[in-house]
PDB file of C-alpha atoms in Angstrom:
ATOM      1  CA  MET A   1    -151.801  32.705  45.974  1.00 94.00           C
ATOM      2  CA  ARG A   2    -155.527  31.833  46.041  1.00 96.00           C
ATOM      3  CA  ASN A   3    -157.006  34.251  43.451  1.00 98.00           C
ATOM      4  CA  PHE A   4    -155.422  36.170  40.582  1.00 98.00           C
ATOM      5  CA  THR A   5    -157.184  39.177  39.141  1.00 98.00           C
ATOM      6  CA  SER A   6    -154.470  41.863  38.941  1.00 98.00           C
ATOM      7  CA  VAL A   7    -150.815  42.659  39.411  1.00 98.00           C
ATOM      8  CA  ASN A   8    -151.610  43.114  43.138  1.00 97.00           C
ATOM      9  CA  ASP A   9    -151.850  39.340  43.471  1.00 97.00           C
ATOM     10  CA  ILE A  10    -148.508  38.418  41.860  1.00 96.00           C
ATOM     11  CA  GLY A  11    -146.139  39.905  44.463  1.00 94.00           C
ATOM     12  CA  ASP A  12    -142.582  40.837  43.568  1.00 96.00           C
ATOM     13  CA  LEU A  13    -142.384  41.236  39.780  1.00 96.00           C
ATOM     14  CA  ARG A  14    -138.671  40.360  39.519  1.00 96.00           C
ATOM     15  CA  GLY A  15    -139.341  37.150  41.413  1.00 97.00           C
ATOM     16  CA  ALA A  16    -142.354  36.382  39.205  1.00 98.00           C
ATOM     17  CA  VAL A  17    -140.283  36.840  36.037  1.00 98.00           C
ATOM     18  CA  ARG A  18    -137.497  34.646  37.386  1.00 98.00           C
ATOM     19  CA  GLU A  19    -140.084  31.962  38.139  1.00 98.00           C
ATOM     20  CA  ALA A  20    -141.543  32.321  34.678  1.00 98.00           C
ATOM     21  CA  LEU A  21    -138.168  31.840  32.997  1.00 98.00           C
ATOM     22  CA  GLU A  22    -137.538  28.771  35.154  1.00 98.00           C
ATOM     23  CA  VAL A  23    -140.932  27.315  34.144  1.00 98.00           C
ATOM     24  CA  LYS A  24    -140.243  28.140  30.502  1.00 98.00           C
ATOM     25  CA  ALA A  25    -136.977  26.217  30.667  1.00 98.00           C
ATOM     26  CA  ASN A  26    -138.780  23.103  32.011  1.00 97.00           C
ATOM     27  CA  ARG A  27    -142.533  23.268  31.490  1.00 97.00           C
ATOM     28  CA  PHE A  28    -143.233  19.841  32.980  1.00 98.00           C
ATOM     29  CA  ALA A  29    -141.126  20.119  36.153  1.00 97.00           C
ATOM     30  CA  TYR A  30    -144.224  20.674  38.321  1.00 98.00           C
ATOM     31  CA  LYS A  31    -146.550  18.143  36.696  1.00 97.00           C
ATOM     32  CA  HIS A  32    -147.149  16.483  40.050  1.00 97.00           C
ATOM     33  CA  LEU A  33    -148.933  19.586  41.360  1.00 98.00           C
ATOM     34  CA  GLY A  34    -151.970  19.088  39.098  1.00 97.00           C
ATOM     35  CA  GLU A  35    -152.354  15.349  39.414  1.00 97.00           C
ATOM     36  CA  ASN A  36    -156.028  14.536  40.100  1.00 97.00           C
ATOM     37  CA  ARG A  37    -156.850  18.273  40.016  1.00 98.00           C
ATOM     38  CA  THR A  38    -159.382  19.792  37.614  1.00 98.00           C
ATOM     39  CA  LEU A  39    -159.393  23.232  36.030  1.00 98.00           C
ATOM     40  CA  LEU A  40    -162.735  24.628  34.871  1.00 98.00           C
ATOM     41  CA  MET A  41    -162.371  27.358  32.245  1.00 97.00           C
ATOM     42  CA  ILE A  42    -165.533  29.450  31.810  1.00 96.00           C
ATOM     43  CA  PHE A  43    -165.909  31.698  28.747  1.00 95.00           C
ATOM     44  CA  PHE A  44    -168.570  34.363  28.516  1.00 91.00           C
ATOM     45  CA  ASN A  45    -166.699  35.699  25.439  1.00 91.00           C
ATOM     46  CA  SER A  46    -164.723  34.399  22.496  1.00 89.00           C
ATOM     47  CA  SER A  47    -161.095  33.383  22.889  1.00 92.00           C
ATOM     48  CA  LEU A  48    -158.145  31.886  20.970  1.00 93.00           C
ATOM     49  CA  ARG A  49    -154.826  32.535  22.763  1.00 95.00           C
ATOM     50  CA  THR A  50    -156.315  32.569  26.255  1.00 97.00           C
ATOM     51  CA  ARG A  51    -158.142  29.281  25.740  1.00 96.00           C
ATOM     52  CA  LEU A  52    -155.270  27.458  24.096  1.00 98.00           C
ATOM     53  CA  SER A  53    -152.467  28.806  26.298  1.00 98.00           C
ATOM     54  CA  THR A  54    -154.285  28.305  29.614  1.00 98.00           C
ATOM     55  CA  GLN A  55    -155.377  24.804  28.700  1.00 98.00           C
ATOM     56  CA  LYS A  56    -151.824  23.937  27.623  1.00 98.00           C
ATOM     57  CA  ALA A  57    -150.453  25.422  30.873  1.00 98.00           C
ATOM     58  CA  ALA A  58    -152.865  23.296  32.921  1.00 98.00           C
ATOM     59  CA  MET A  59    -151.889  20.187  30.961  1.00 98.00           C
ATOM     60  CA  ASN A  60    -148.175  20.960  31.584  1.00 98.00           C
ATOM     61  CA  LEU A  61    -149.032  20.863  35.306  1.00 98.00           C
ATOM     62  CA  GLY A  62    -150.848  17.512  34.996  1.00 98.00           C
ATOM     63  CA  MET A  63    -154.364  18.954  35.423  1.00 98.00           C
ATOM     64  CA  ASN A  64    -157.647  17.755  33.929  1.00 98.00           C
ATOM     65  CA  VAL A  65    -159.393  20.534  32.037  1.00 98.00           C
ATOM     66  CA  ILE A  66    -163.119  21.294  31.484  1.00 97.00           C
ATOM     67  CA  VAL A  67    -164.042  24.131  29.130  1.00 96.00           C
ATOM     68  CA  LEU A  68    -167.484  25.712  29.306  1.00 93.00           C
ATOM     69  CA  ASP A  69    -168.718  28.202  26.714  1.00 91.00           C
ATOM     70  CA  VAL A  70    -171.575  29.964  28.473  1.00 86.00           C
ATOM     71  CA  ASN A  71    -173.098  31.164  25.185  1.00 77.00           C
ATOM     72  CA  GLN A  72    -172.775  27.874  23.331  1.00 79.00           C
ATOM     73  CA  GLY A  73    -174.261  24.686  24.766  1.00 70.00           C
ATOM     74  CA  ALA A  74    -175.036  26.018  28.255  1.00 72.00           C
ATOM     75  CA  TRP A  75    -178.111  27.682  29.703  1.00 74.00           C
ATOM     76  CA  LYS A  76    -178.154  31.416  29.334  1.00 75.00           C
ATOM     77  CA  LEU A  77    -177.283  32.894  32.724  1.00 77.00           C
ATOM     78  CA  GLU A  78    -178.999  35.727  34.545  1.00 72.00           C
ATOM     79  CA  THR A  79    -176.544  37.865  36.511  1.00 75.00           C
ATOM     80  CA  GLU A  80    -178.818  40.434  38.169  1.00 75.00           C
ATOM     81  CA  ARG A  81    -180.224  39.882  41.631  1.00 79.00           C
ATOM     82  CA  GLY A  82    -183.899  40.684  42.092  1.00 79.00           C
ATOM     83  CA  VAL A  83    -184.818  40.122  38.447  1.00 81.00           C
ATOM     84  CA  ILE A  84    -188.104  38.361  37.629  1.00 79.00           C
ATOM     85  CA  MET A  85    -186.722  35.596  35.419  1.00 78.00           C
ATOM     86  CA  ASP A  86    -189.458  35.519  32.811  1.00 77.00           C
ATOM     87  CA  GLY A  87    -187.150  36.053  29.822  1.00 73.00           C
ATOM     88  CA  ASP A  88    -184.672  33.905  27.890  1.00 77.00           C
ATOM     89  CA  LYS A  89    -182.342  33.187  30.820  1.00 73.00           C
ATOM     90  CA  PRO A  90    -183.520  30.060  32.734  1.00 80.00           C
ATOM     91  CA  GLU A  91    -180.629  29.843  35.226  1.00 80.00           C
ATOM     92  CA  HIS A  92    -179.155  32.340  37.637  1.00 86.00           C
ATOM     93  CA  LEU A  93    -175.414  32.751  38.102  1.00 84.00           C
ATOM     94  CA  LEU A  94    -175.863  32.507  41.886  1.00 84.00           C
ATOM     95  CA  GLU A  95    -176.918  28.845  41.536  1.00 87.00           C
ATOM     96  CA  ALA A  96    -174.675  28.086  38.579  1.00 87.00           C
ATOM     97  CA  ILE A  97    -171.469  29.231  40.291  1.00 90.00           C
ATOM     98  CA  PRO A  98    -171.548  26.926  43.343  1.00 93.00           C
ATOM     99  CA  VAL A  99    -172.583  24.047  41.078  1.00 93.00           C
ATOM    100  CA  MET A 100    -169.557  24.714  38.888  1.00 92.00           C
ATOM    101  CA  GLY A 101    -167.411  24.776  42.031  1.00 96.00           C
ATOM    102  CA  CYS A 102    -168.553  21.213  42.814  1.00 96.00           C
ATOM    103  CA  TYR A 103    -166.837  19.858  39.708  1.00 96.00           C
ATOM    104  CA  CYS A 104    -163.393  21.417  39.878  1.00 98.00           C
ATOM    105  CA  ASP A 105    -160.470  22.586  42.003  1.00 98.00           C
ATOM    106  CA  VAL A 106    -159.647  25.868  40.219  1.00 98.00           C
ATOM    107  CA  ILE A 107    -161.811  28.207  38.051  1.00 98.00           C
ATOM    108  CA  GLY A 108    -160.699  30.502  35.294  1.00 98.00           C
ATOM    109  CA  VAL A 109    -163.229  33.161  34.131  1.00 97.00           C
ATOM    110  CA  ARG A 110    -163.358  35.331  31.014  1.00 97.00           C
ATOM    111  CA  SER A 111    -166.008  38.068  30.930  1.00 94.00           C
ATOM    112  CA  PHE A 112    -165.725  41.391  29.076  1.00 94.00           C
ATOM    113  CA  ALA A 113    -167.109  44.836  29.789  1.00 94.00           C
ATOM    114  CA  GLN A 114    -170.635  45.334  28.494  1.00 93.00           C
ATOM    115  CA  PHE A 115    -170.468  49.141  27.940  1.00 95.00           C
ATOM    116  CA  VAL A 116    -173.971  49.607  29.396  1.00 92.00           C
ATOM    117  CA  ASP A 117    -173.070  50.754  32.904  1.00 93.00           C
ATOM    118  CA  LYS A 118    -169.494  51.890  33.665  1.00 96.00           C
ATOM    119  CA  LYS A 119    -169.944  51.518  37.411  1.00 94.00           C
ATOM    120  CA  LYS A 120    -171.076  47.922  36.955  1.00 93.00           C
ATOM    121  CA  ASP A 121    -168.233  47.104  34.562  1.00 95.00           C
ATOM    122  CA  TYR A 122    -165.611  48.582  36.850  1.00 96.00           C
ATOM    123  CA  SER A 123    -167.009  46.800  39.873  1.00 95.00           C
ATOM    124  CA  GLU A 124    -166.024  43.489  38.177  1.00 95.00           C
ATOM    125  CA  GLU A 125    -169.333  41.970  39.181  1.00 91.00           C
ATOM    126  CA  ILE A 126    -168.968  38.672  37.331  1.00 92.00           C
ATOM    127  CA  ILE A 127    -165.541  37.521  38.432  1.00 96.00           C
ATOM    128  CA  ASN A 128    -166.151  38.810  41.969  1.00 95.00           C
ATOM    129  CA  GLN A 129    -169.279  36.642  42.184  1.00 93.00           C
ATOM    130  CA  PHE A 130    -167.199  33.612  41.240  1.00 96.00           C
ATOM    131  CA  ILE A 131    -164.678  34.473  43.958  1.00 97.00           C
ATOM    132  CA  LYS A 132    -167.477  34.947  46.501  1.00 95.00           C
ATOM    133  CA  TYR A 133    -169.737  31.977  45.715  1.00 95.00           C
ATOM    134  CA  SER A 134    -167.659  29.204  44.057  1.00 96.00           C
ATOM    135  CA  GLY A 135    -165.625  28.123  47.097  1.00 96.00           C
ATOM    136  CA  LYS A 136    -162.679  27.620  44.783  1.00 98.00           C
ATOM    137  CA  PRO A 137    -159.608  29.621  43.745  1.00 98.00           C
ATOM    138  CA  VAL A 138    -160.439  31.869  40.810  1.00 98.00           C
ATOM    139  CA  PHE A 139    -158.229  33.557  38.231  1.00 98.00           C
ATOM    140  CA  SER A 140    -159.026  36.067  35.509  1.00 98.00           C
ATOM    141  CA  MET A 141    -158.730  35.067  31.846  1.00 98.00           C
ATOM    142  CA  GLU A 142    -159.729  38.686  31.097  1.00 98.00           C
ATOM    143  CA  ALA A 143    -162.357  40.702  32.914  1.00 97.00           C
ATOM    144  CA  ALA A 144    -164.078  44.015  32.323  1.00 96.00           C
ATOM    145  CA  THR A 145    -161.157  46.154  33.488  1.00 97.00           C
ATOM    146  CA  ARG A 146    -158.026  44.022  33.392  1.00 98.00           C
ATOM    147  CA  HIS A 147    -156.310  41.173  31.495  1.00 98.00           C
ATOM    148  CA  PRO A 148    -153.543  40.165  33.935  1.00 98.00           C
ATOM    149  CA  LEU A 149    -152.419  36.954  32.212  1.00 98.00           C
ATOM    150  CA  GLN A 150    -151.739  39.032  29.060  1.00 98.00           C
ATOM    151  CA  SER A 151    -149.893  41.721  31.003  1.00 98.00           C
ATOM    152  CA  PHE A 152    -147.719  39.160  32.780  1.00 98.00           C
ATOM    153  CA  ALA A 153    -146.819  37.613  29.411  1.00 98.00           C
ATOM    154  CA  ASP A 154    -146.031  41.122  28.092  1.00 98.00           C
ATOM    155  CA  LEU A 155    -143.696  41.752  31.002  1.00 98.00           C
ATOM    156  CA  ILE A 156    -141.941  38.437  30.466  1.00 98.00           C
ATOM    157  CA  THR A 157    -141.457  39.290  26.788  1.00 98.00           C
ATOM    158  CA  ILE A 158    -140.036  42.742  27.516  1.00 98.00           C
ATOM    159  CA  GLU A 159    -137.614  41.276  30.040  1.00 98.00           C
ATOM    160  CA  GLU A 160    -136.417  38.741  27.477  1.00 98.00           C
ATOM    161  CA  TYR A 161    -135.834  41.287  24.700  1.00 98.00           C
ATOM    162  CA  LYS A 162    -134.837  44.505  26.489  1.00 98.00           C
ATOM    163  CA  ARG A 163    -131.418  45.907  25.561  1.00 96.00           C
ATOM    164  CA  THR A 164    -131.174  48.304  28.513  1.00 96.00           C
ATOM    165  CA  GLU A 165    -132.117  48.029  32.138  1.00 95.00           C
ATOM    166  CA  ARG A 166    -134.622  50.868  31.891  1.00 97.00           C
ATOM    167  CA  PRO A 167    -136.234  50.697  28.443  1.00 98.00           C
ATOM    168  CA  LYS A 168    -138.692  53.250  27.196  1.00 98.00           C
ATOM    169  CA  VAL A 169    -142.042  51.503  26.756  1.00 98.00           C
ATOM    170  CA  VAL A 170    -144.827  53.230  24.906  1.00 98.00           C
ATOM    171  CA  LEU A 171    -148.472  52.156  25.080  1.00 98.00           C
ATOM    172  CA  THR A 172    -150.204  53.826  22.142  1.00 98.00           C
ATOM    173  CA  TRP A 173    -153.846  53.940  21.114  1.00 98.00           C
ATOM    174  CA  ALA A 174    -154.481  52.927  17.494  1.00 98.00           C
ATOM    175  CA  PRO A 175    -157.685  53.053  15.435  1.00 97.00           C
ATOM    176  CA  HIS A 176    -160.244  50.252  15.283  1.00 97.00           C
ATOM    177  CA  PRO A 177    -163.755  50.076  13.713  1.00 95.00           C
ATOM    178  CA  LYS A 178    -165.454  48.687  16.865  1.00 95.00           C
ATOM    179  CA  ALA A 179    -165.665  49.709  20.508  1.00 95.00           C
ATOM    180  CA  LEU A 180    -163.138  47.706  22.489  1.00 96.00           C
ATOM    181  CA  PRO A 181    -162.786  47.431  26.330  1.00 96.00           C
ATOM    182  CA  GLN A 182    -160.078  49.196  28.233  1.00 98.00           C
ATOM    183  CA  ALA A 183    -159.027  45.877  29.937  1.00 98.00           C
ATOM    184  CA  VAL A 184    -155.782  45.250  28.022  1.00 98.00           C
ATOM    185  CA  PRO A 185    -154.439  48.849  28.158  1.00 98.00           C
ATOM    186  CA  ASN A 186    -155.566  49.231  31.772  1.00 98.00           C
ATOM    187  CA  SER A 187    -153.796  46.073  32.795  1.00 98.00           C
ATOM    188  CA  PHE A 188    -150.652  46.761  30.731  1.00 98.00           C
ATOM    189  CA  ALA A 189    -150.366  50.215  32.307  1.00 98.00           C
ATOM    190  CA  GLU A 190    -150.894  48.806  35.785  1.00 98.00           C
ATOM    191  CA  TRP A 191    -148.113  46.254  35.312  1.00 98.00           C
ATOM    192  CA  MET A 192    -145.698  48.711  33.657  1.00 98.00           C
ATOM    193  CA  ASN A 193    -146.198  51.167  36.461  1.00 98.00           C
ATOM    194  CA  ARG A 194    -144.883  48.508  38.886  1.00 97.00           C
ATOM    195  CA  THR A 195    -141.591  48.353  36.984  1.00 97.00           C
ATOM    196  CA  ASP A 196    -138.833  50.927  36.790  1.00 96.00           C
ATOM    197  CA  TYR A 197    -139.268  51.311  33.021  1.00 98.00           C
ATOM    198  CA  ASP A 198    -139.681  54.698  31.370  1.00 98.00           C
ATOM    199  CA  PHE A 199    -143.382  54.181  30.673  1.00 98.00           C
ATOM    200  CA  VAL A 200    -145.542  56.587  28.636  1.00 98.00           C
ATOM    201  CA  ILE A 201    -149.029  56.462  27.160  1.00 98.00           C
ATOM    202  CA  ALA A 202    -150.125  58.049  23.887  1.00 98.00           C
ATOM    203  CA  ASN A 203    -153.742  58.556  22.960  1.00 98.00           C
ATOM    204  CA  PRO A 204    -155.945  61.155  21.274  1.00 97.00           C
ATOM    205  CA  GLU A 205    -157.933  63.690  23.312  1.00 96.00           C
ATOM    206  CA  GLY A 206    -160.957  61.937  24.803  1.00 96.00           C
ATOM    207  CA  TYR A 207    -159.271  58.611  25.210  1.00 98.00           C
ATOM    208  CA  ASP A 208    -157.464  58.979  28.528  1.00 98.00           C
ATOM    209  CA  LEU A 209    -157.614  55.875  30.642  1.00 98.00           C
ATOM    210  CA  ALA A 210    -158.944  55.867  34.221  1.00 97.00           C
ATOM    211  CA  PRO A 211    -156.476  57.714  36.501  1.00 97.00           C
ATOM    212  CA  GLU A 212    -155.895  54.713  38.726  1.00 97.00           C
ATOM    213  CA  PHE A 213    -154.467  52.855  35.693  1.00 98.00           C
ATOM    214  CA  VAL A 214    -152.549  55.775  34.181  1.00 98.00           C
ATOM    215  CA  GLY A 215    -150.697  56.022  37.483  1.00 96.00           C
ATOM    216  CA  LYS A 216    -147.301  57.637  37.179  1.00 94.00           C
ATOM    217  CA  ALA A 217    -147.144  57.367  33.378  1.00 98.00           C
ATOM    218  CA  LYS A 218    -146.790  60.526  31.335  1.00 96.00           C
ATOM    219  CA  VAL A 219    -149.659  60.888  28.838  1.00 98.00           C
ATOM    220  CA  TYR A 220    -149.067  62.334  25.373  1.00 98.00           C
ATOM    221  CA  HIS A 221    -151.762  63.388  22.976  1.00 98.00           C
ATOM    222  CA  ASN A 222    -149.151  63.602  20.226  1.00 98.00           C
ATOM    223  CA  GLN A 223    -148.176  60.097  19.140  1.00 98.00           C
ATOM    224  CA  ASP A 224    -145.002  61.111  17.308  1.00 98.00           C
ATOM    225  CA  GLU A 225    -143.681  62.865  20.366  1.00 98.00           C
ATOM    226  CA  ALA A 226    -144.370  59.855  22.549  1.00 98.00           C
ATOM    227  CA  LEU A 227    -142.705  57.411  20.121  1.00 98.00           C
ATOM    228  CA  ARG A 228    -139.360  59.218  19.941  1.00 98.00           C
ATOM    229  CA  GLY A 229    -136.658  57.063  21.506  1.00 97.00           C
ATOM    230  CA  ALA A 230    -138.985  54.185  22.351  1.00 98.00           C
ATOM    231  CA  ASP A 231    -137.533  50.701  22.835  1.00 98.00           C
ATOM    232  CA  PHE A 232    -140.928  48.946  22.841  1.00 98.00           C
ATOM    233  CA  VAL A 233    -144.144  50.077  21.134  1.00 98.00           C
ATOM    234  CA  TYR A 234    -147.322  48.427  22.416  1.00 98.00           C
ATOM    235  CA  ALA A 235    -150.235  49.325  20.139  1.00 98.00           C
ATOM    236  CA  LYS A 236    -153.803  48.777  21.269  1.00 98.00           C
ATOM    237  CA  ASN A 237    -157.202  50.248  20.630  1.00 98.00           C
ATOM    238  CA  TRP A 238    -159.589  51.097  23.417  1.00 98.00           C
ATOM    239  CA  SER A 239    -162.936  52.911  23.562  1.00 97.00           C
ATOM    240  CA  ALA A 240    -163.527  56.091  25.573  1.00 97.00           C
ATOM    241  CA  PHE A 241    -163.527  55.819  29.344  1.00 97.00           C
ATOM    242  CA  GLU A 242    -164.826  59.249  30.408  1.00 95.00           C
ATOM    243  CA  ASP A 243    -168.546  59.925  30.692  1.00 94.00           C
ATOM    244  CA  PRO A 244    -170.694  60.682  28.792  1.00 95.00           C
ATOM    245  CA  ASN A 245    -168.761  58.795  26.037  1.00 96.00           C
ATOM    246  CA  TYR A 246    -167.945  55.638  27.945  1.00 97.00           C
ATOM    247  CA  GLY A 247    -167.612  52.698  25.566  1.00 96.00           C
ATOM    248  CA  LYS A 248    -167.926  54.834  22.465  1.00 96.00           C
ATOM    249  CA  VAL A 249    -165.726  55.158  19.363  1.00 96.00           C
ATOM    250  CA  LEU A 250    -164.785  58.827  19.115  1.00 95.00           C
ATOM    251  CA  SER A 251    -162.182  58.501  16.363  1.00 95.00           C
ATOM    252  CA  THR A 252    -160.819  56.118  13.707  1.00 95.00           C
ATOM    253  CA  ASP A 253    -158.009  58.489  12.801  1.00 95.00           C
ATOM    254  CA  ARG A 254    -155.654  56.445  10.612  1.00 96.00           C
ATOM    255  CA  SER A 255    -152.757  58.813  11.354  1.00 97.00           C
ATOM    256  CA  TRP A 256    -152.438  56.841  14.643  1.00 98.00           C
ATOM    257  CA  THR A 257    -151.822  53.533  12.782  1.00 98.00           C
ATOM    258  CA  ILE A 258    -148.332  52.175  13.575  1.00 98.00           C
ATOM    259  CA  THR A 259    -146.401  52.239  10.297  1.00 98.00           C
ATOM    260  CA  THR A 260    -142.745  51.946   9.237  1.00 98.00           C
ATOM    261  CA  GLU A 261    -142.601  55.722   9.327  1.00 98.00           C
ATOM    262  CA  LYS A 262    -143.840  55.793  12.897  1.00 98.00           C
ATOM    263  CA  MET A 263    -141.353  53.088  13.964  1.00 98.00           C
ATOM    264  CA  ALA A 264    -138.557  55.112  12.398  1.00 98.00           C
ATOM    265  CA  LEU A 265    -139.101  57.655  15.195  1.00 98.00           C
ATOM    266  CA  THR A 266    -138.146  55.062  17.818  1.00 98.00           C
ATOM    267  CA  ASN A 267    -134.900  53.598  19.073  1.00 97.00           C
ATOM    268  CA  ASP A 268    -135.271  50.662  16.626  1.00 98.00           C
ATOM    269  CA  ALA A 269    -138.116  49.552  18.813  1.00 98.00           C
ATOM    270  CA  TYR A 270    -139.811  46.186  19.096  1.00 98.00           C
ATOM    271  CA  PHE A 271    -143.499  46.111  18.161  1.00 98.00           C
ATOM    272  CA  MET A 272    -146.016  44.463  20.506  1.00 98.00           C
ATOM    273  CA  HIS A 273    -149.723  43.705  20.419  1.00 98.00           C
ATOM    274  CA  CYS A 274    -151.890  41.276  22.344  1.00 97.00           C
ATOM    275  CA  LEU A 275    -153.666  39.884  19.220  1.00 97.00           C
ATOM    276  CA  PRO A 276    -155.984  39.540  17.404  1.00 96.00           C
ATOM    277  CA  VAL A 277    -154.996  42.637  15.451  1.00 97.00           C
ATOM    278  CA  ARG A 278    -156.725  44.555  12.666  1.00 96.00           C
ATOM    279  CA  ARG A 279    -153.969  44.847  10.049  1.00 97.00           C
ATOM    280  CA  ASN A 280    -153.592  48.273   8.423  1.00 96.00           C
ATOM    281  CA  MET A 281    -155.830  49.759  11.122  1.00 96.00           C
ATOM    282  CA  ILE A 282    -153.779  49.096  14.254  1.00 98.00           C
ATOM    283  CA  VAL A 283    -150.508  48.294  12.447  1.00 98.00           C
ATOM    284  CA  SER A 284    -149.288  48.072   8.881  1.00 98.00           C
ATOM    285  CA  ASP A 285    -148.366  44.730   7.297  1.00 98.00           C
ATOM    286  CA  ASP A 286    -144.680  45.610   7.065  1.00 98.00           C
ATOM    287  CA  VAL A 287    -144.376  46.431  10.774  1.00 98.00           C
ATOM    288  CA  ILE A 288    -146.168  43.370  12.101  1.00 98.00           C
ATOM    289  CA  GLU A 289    -144.218  41.117   9.718  1.00 98.00           C
ATOM    290  CA  SER A 290    -140.864  42.738  10.478  1.00 97.00           C
ATOM    291  CA  PRO A 291    -138.079  41.085  12.486  1.00 98.00           C
ATOM    292  CA  ARG A 292    -138.817  43.648  15.217  1.00 98.00           C
ATOM    293  CA  SER A 293    -142.354  42.290  15.713  1.00 98.00           C
ATOM    294  CA  LEU A 294    -142.791  40.340  18.961  1.00 98.00           C
ATOM    295  CA  VAL A 295    -146.430  39.424  18.560  1.00 98.00           C
ATOM    296  CA  ILE A 296    -145.710  35.682  18.224  1.00 98.00           C
ATOM    297  CA  PRO A 297    -143.152  35.357  21.099  1.00 98.00           C
ATOM    298  CA  GLU A 298    -145.545  37.500  23.171  1.00 98.00           C
ATOM    299  CA  ALA A 299    -148.449  35.150  22.418  1.00 98.00           C
ATOM    300  CA  ALA A 300    -146.240  32.121  23.194  1.00 98.00           C
ATOM    301  CA  ASN A 301    -145.477  33.548  26.602  1.00 98.00           C
ATOM    302  CA  ARG A 302    -149.188  33.407  27.411  1.00 98.00           C
ATOM    303  CA  GLU A 303    -148.623  29.717  28.171  1.00 98.00           C
ATOM    304  CA  ILE A 304    -145.866  30.631  30.609  1.00 98.00           C
ATOM    305  CA  SER A 305    -147.765  33.330  32.447  1.00 98.00           C
ATOM    306  CA  ALA A 306    -150.736  31.019  32.851  1.00 98.00           C
ATOM    307  CA  GLU A 307    -148.529  28.200  34.074  1.00 98.00           C
ATOM    308  CA  VAL A 308    -146.883  30.312  36.769  1.00 98.00           C
ATOM    309  CA  VAL A 309    -150.294  31.518  37.999  1.00 98.00           C
ATOM    310  CA  LEU A 310    -151.756  28.014  38.059  1.00 98.00           C
ATOM    311  CA  LYS A 311    -148.603  26.654  39.710  1.00 98.00           C
ATOM    312  CA  ARG A 312    -148.895  29.180  42.530  1.00 98.00           C
ATOM    313  CA  ILE A 313    -152.578  28.459  43.013  1.00 98.00           C
ATOM    314  CA  LEU A 314    -151.962  24.710  43.097  1.00 98.00           C
ATOM    315  CA  GLU A 315    -149.168  25.174  45.618  1.00 97.00           C
ATOM    316  CA  SER A 316    -151.672  26.978  47.904  1.00 96.00           C
ATOM    317  CA  LEU A 317    -154.254  24.139  47.865  1.00 95.00           C
TER     318      LEU A 317
END
């Protein structure tokens, strides 16, 4: 595997999960793969789990790690071709990318949607420029439309905790005070649609995801109906996708918050969220602190998903 930006790059999911569980059982078994190799992690946006888990995964594999925060301590980067650079951005990404490639063997990139131009966001301009111009393998640490390392960790977690071969997995919108990208729900839906799970999506009117990510999932606009019989409840906010409301907050309806009463509709379901989470907006304190909450094991599995991806990339070098 040279690049990793979506579920399309991971191959057989059952094989990927088996490999993940093997890596989890012995995280240092492949330390020789990263010897004298350098990972460059580039952050255009803030991060906690992605930064820590990916760096730890690289260290497990024996890699050196360089972390670059583009907005802190680096030149501001222009991304548009043809722009007269007379503003506050002294360096262009088209020069910066190949320079970065000179100093490393693998590049991880984190860059969110900007909510200015949907076509531009959904073209994944930033990460695709790294793939095109760096000369090095590139993997996504979250992009405008997907967060595949998170979704891979989510899949590993579900496989570890499922009580039936075909669990019912519900991805539900929940309220949030700010406009958030569709990357996590898009990616989660894309990965779940590759499984044989009973996968459904619940969201208010006006919040349907792009059809290519909804896929074969059944969409409910009634959350209670969607939650009935669920084995896993994955709560996440996202802003509107459809024009003319792309990137906007259309609702902060607190009746969509996941509470004990909502979880009582399920089949004693596990609660999941990618974190960070707005307590008592997305989920109530009692639910996220309950024994059925998987948010910490889920976050821990971010190390494992990153290690499998890096392992496969190193094996291809």
